[in-house]
Tab-separated table of C-alpha atoms and ligand atoms in Angstrom:
chain	number	residue	atom	x	y	z
A	38	UNK	CA	0.000	0.000	0.000
A	39	UNK	CA	1.285	3.488	-0.879
A	40	UNK	CA	0.975	6.408	1.438
A	41	UNK	CA	0.180	9.683	-0.325
A	42	UNK	CA	-0.054	13.266	0.789
A	43	UNK	CA	-2.002	16.231	-0.522
A	44	UNK	CA	-1.003	19.818	0.053
A	45	UNK	CA	-2.964	22.955	-0.692
A	46	UNK	CA	-1.687	26.437	-1.252
A	47	UNK	CA	-3.732	29.396	-0.009
A	48	UNK	CA	-3.251	32.987	1.067
A	49	UNK	CA	-4.719	34.857	3.985
A	50	UNK	CA	-5.392	38.599	4.110
A	51	UNK	CA	-5.928	40.080	7.552
A	52	UNK	CA	-8.066	42.845	6.035
A	53	UNK	CA	-9.817	43.432	2.650
A	54	UNK	CA	-7.306	46.222	1.911
A	55	UNK	CA	-4.627	43.574	1.488
A	56	UNK	CA	-6.467	41.943	-1.438
A	57	UNK	CA	-5.640	42.845	-5.041
A	58	UNK	CA	-8.085	45.302	-6.627
A	59	UNK	CA	-10.148	42.727	-8.544
A	60	UNK	CA	-10.554	40.484	-5.514
A	61	UNK	CA	-11.293	43.428	-3.237
A	62	UNK	CA	-14.070	44.715	-5.534
A	63	UNK	CA	-15.704	41.289	-5.731
A	64	UNK	CA	-15.346	40.781	-1.990
A	65	UNK	CA	-17.012	44.163	-1.433
A	66	UNK	CA	-19.952	43.045	-3.575
A	67	UNK	CA	-20.242	39.869	-1.510
A	68	UNK	CA	-20.179	42.053	1.597
A	69	UNK	CA	-23.028	44.150	0.170
A	70	UNK	CA	-25.038	40.982	-0.487
A	71	UNK	CA	-24.873	40.059	3.224
A	72	UNK	CA	-27.722	42.498	3.873
A	73	UNK	CA	-30.025	40.529	1.521
A	74	UNK	CA	-29.629	37.292	3.495
A	75	UNK	CA	-32.750	35.708	4.934
A	76	UNK	CA	-31.361	33.957	7.995
A	77	UNK	CA	-33.914	34.242	10.804
A	78	UNK	CA	-33.022	30.817	12.199
A	79	UNK	CA	-29.217	30.769	12.273
A	80	UNK	CA	-28.790	34.575	12.315
A	81	UNK	CA	-25.631	33.883	10.299
A	82	UNK	CA	-25.859	36.114	7.245
A	83	UNK	CA	-23.702	35.294	4.245
A	84	UNK	CA	-23.252	37.096	0.908
A	85	UNK	CA	-21.661	35.846	-2.288
A	86	UNK	CA	-20.657	37.416	-5.595
A	87	UNK	CA	-19.789	35.418	-8.709
A	88	UNK	CA	-17.646	36.985	-11.440
A	89	UNK	CA	-18.322	35.674	-14.952
A	90	UNK	CA	-15.952	35.713	-17.918
A	91	UNK	CA	-17.929	38.491	-19.623
A	92	UNK	CA	-17.513	40.737	-16.588
A	93	UNK	CA	-21.013	40.287	-15.161
A	94	UNK	CA	-21.311	39.828	-11.409
A	95	UNK	CA	-24.148	37.746	-9.951
A	96	UNK	CA	-24.842	38.119	-6.245
A	97	UNK	CA	-26.503	35.769	-3.800
A	98	UNK	CA	-27.141	35.347	-0.102
A	99	UNK	CA	-28.207	32.528	2.157
A	100	UNK	CA	-31.945	31.837	2.195
A	101	UNK	CA	-33.253	29.813	5.119
A	102	UNK	CA	-36.511	27.979	5.647
A	103	UNK	CA	-38.535	26.744	8.585
A	104	UNK	CA	-37.918	23.239	7.253
A	105	UNK	CA	-34.177	23.696	7.817
A	106	UNK	CA	-32.702	21.573	4.989
A	107	UNK	CA	-34.810	23.470	2.450
A	108	UNK	CA	-32.627	26.555	2.814
A	109	UNK	CA	-29.589	27.236	0.656
A	110	UNK	CA	-26.136	28.744	1.196
A	111	UNK	CA	-25.180	32.071	-0.355
A	112	UNK	CA	-22.599	30.438	-2.636
A	113	UNK	CA	-25.105	28.088	-4.245
A	114	UNK	CA	-27.777	30.777	-4.561
A	115	UNK	CA	-25.257	32.912	-6.496
A	116	UNK	CA	-23.788	30.070	-8.577
A	117	UNK	CA	-27.154	28.577	-9.548
A	118	UNK	CA	-28.514	32.019	-10.316
A	119	UNK	CA	-25.487	32.696	-12.554
A	120	UNK	CA	-25.874	29.382	-14.352
A	121	UNK	CA	-29.622	29.810	-14.778
A	122	UNK	CA	-29.373	33.429	-15.900
A	123	UNK	CA	-26.256	33.157	-18.031
A	124	UNK	CA	-25.852	29.541	-19.118
A	125	UNK	CA	-22.574	28.738	-20.821
A	126	UNK	CA	-20.757	31.779	-19.449
A	127	UNK	CA	-17.652	30.678	-17.590
A	128	UNK	CA	-17.307	31.321	-13.867
A	129	UNK	CA	-14.036	33.092	-13.100
A	130	UNK	CA	-14.189	33.646	-9.361
A	131	UNK	CA	-16.467	33.760	-6.347
A	132	UNK	CA	-16.261	35.936	-3.253
A	133	UNK	CA	-18.001	34.969	-0.034
A	134	UNK	CA	-18.452	37.238	2.975
A	135	UNK	CA	-20.091	36.816	6.354
A	136	UNK	CA	-20.321	38.829	9.490
A	137	UNK	CA	-19.460	36.167	12.051
A	138	UNK	CA	-20.032	36.527	15.764
A	139	UNK	CA	-16.366	35.872	16.496
A	140	UNK	CA	-14.395	38.702	14.862
A	141	UNK	CA	-11.464	36.557	13.707
A	142	UNK	CA	-13.525	33.527	12.634
A	143	UNK	CA	-12.472	31.734	9.457
A	144	UNK	CA	-15.367	31.792	6.988
A	145	UNK	CA	-15.012	29.187	4.236
A	146	UNK	CA	-17.605	27.436	2.029
A	147	UNK	CA	-19.333	24.274	3.226
A	148	UNK	CA	-18.661	20.926	1.576
A	149	UNK	CA	-21.803	20.969	-0.576
A	150	UNK	CA	-20.910	24.398	-1.996
A	151	UNK	CA	-17.371	23.210	-2.732
A	152	UNK	CA	-18.830	20.303	-4.692
A	153	UNK	CA	-21.014	22.704	-6.699
A	154	UNK	CA	-18.005	24.931	-7.421
A	155	UNK	CA	-16.152	21.845	-8.663
A	156	UNK	CA	-18.976	21.108	-11.099
A	157	UNK	CA	-18.633	24.503	-12.776
A	158	UNK	CA	-14.858	24.344	-12.656
A	159	UNK	CA	-14.975	21.072	-14.594
A	160	UNK	CA	-17.786	22.226	-16.876
A	161	UNK	CA	-15.897	25.300	-18.039
A	162	UNK	CA	-12.462	23.691	-17.694
A	163	UNK	CA	-11.336	26.774	-15.852
A	164	UNK	CA	-10.226	27.224	-12.230
A	165	UNK	CA	-12.590	29.209	-9.996
A	166	UNK	CA	-10.738	31.591	-7.694
A	167	UNK	CA	-12.288	31.698	-4.228
A	168	UNK	CA	-12.068	34.741	-1.961
A	169	UNK	CA	-13.781	33.933	1.311
A	170	UNK	CA	-13.868	35.434	4.750
A	171	UNK	CA	-15.278	37.713	7.360
A	172	UNK	CA	-16.446	41.146	6.242
A	173	UNK	CA	-13.496	42.817	7.938
A	174	UNK	CA	-11.098	39.872	7.576
A	175	UNK	CA	-9.398	37.489	7.789
A	176	UNK	CA	-9.960	36.444	4.168
A	177	UNK	CA	-8.713	33.235	2.611
A	178	UNK	CA	-7.856	33.131	-1.110
A	179	UNK	CA	-7.626	29.828	-2.966
A	180	UNK	CA	-6.754	29.489	-6.665
A	181	UNK	CA	-9.263	26.786	-7.492
A	182	UNK	CA	-12.192	24.858	-6.056
A	183	UNK	CA	-10.414	21.529	-6.436
A	184	UNK	CA	-7.878	22.651	-3.826
A	185	UNK	CA	-10.703	22.969	-1.294
A	186	UNK	CA	-12.073	19.528	-2.045
A	187	UNK	CA	-9.311	16.967	-2.293
A	188	UNK	CA	-10.291	13.464	-3.428
A	189	UNK	CA	-13.641	14.883	-4.449
A	190	UNK	CA	-16.495	12.935	-5.970
A	191	UNK	CA	-15.957	13.485	-9.637
A	192	UNK	CA	-15.414	11.481	-12.784
A	193	UNK	CA	-16.921	8.537	-10.965
A	194	UNK	CA	-18.166	7.118	-14.242
A	195	UNK	CA	-21.529	8.885	-14.303
A	196	UNK	CA	-22.432	9.674	-17.867
A	197	UNK	CA	-23.214	13.299	-18.487
A	198	UNK	CA	-25.794	13.841	-21.179
A	199	UNK	CA	-24.512	16.307	-23.727
A	200	UNK	CA	-26.585	19.478	-24.048
A	201	UNK	CA	-27.006	21.091	-27.476
B	199	THU	N1	-23.989	29.276	5.032
B	199	THU	C1	-23.692	29.871	3.847
B	199	THU	O1	-24.509	30.587	3.258
B	199	THU	N2	-22.469	29.666	3.330
B	199	THU	C2	-21.490	28.943	3.923
B	199	THU	O2	-20.406	28.822	3.379
B	199	THU	C3	-21.730	28.306	5.211
B	199	THU	C4	-23.098	28.413	5.751
B	199	THU	C5	-25.307	29.543	5.614
B	199	THU	C6	-26.242	28.365	5.647
B	199	THU	C7	-27.158	28.752	6.796
B	199	THU	O3	-28.165	29.624	6.296
B	199	THU	C8	-26.261	29.537	7.729
B	199	THU	O4	-25.157	29.963	6.958
B	199	THU	C9	-25.781	28.753	8.939
B	199	THU	O5	-25.189	27.567	8.565
């Protein structure tokens, strides 16, 4: 049996000012989307902003429901909205912002959202840059969704039906 090791590379900014201009602008849009969250149950408001290859930005926020599992994270609201509104337009990056109770909390996407990011990364054969963190920092930057989901469920032999 062979032992293997996976490493991921990521950067951390203590404050949004430390991000490059493109990332900072997208992160600011995610921050603005926090106010549109509907999170009466968790009180944890999250905003997301997806940058598409044609320059459009699609925002989203978490939407909760009394039947808890029926709600959806900000990342998936934004990504599904982008795919539904602009099908076939490549996703370049996604910013995610939350206002956590603990000021230095690390805010990163949940496993299900990482899996959804992977889908679009594979679909468009292009890495999705992820900028994710607390509104005032710290913010984690990862070059691609695959880095956040090692040994992910993909290419498991499921046949994808080709769309016209
Ligand atoms: N949530 C997100 O919107 N994004 C994440 O990355 C993690 C969690 C939402 C789901 C739920 O509405 C609330 O935060 C608490 O889990």
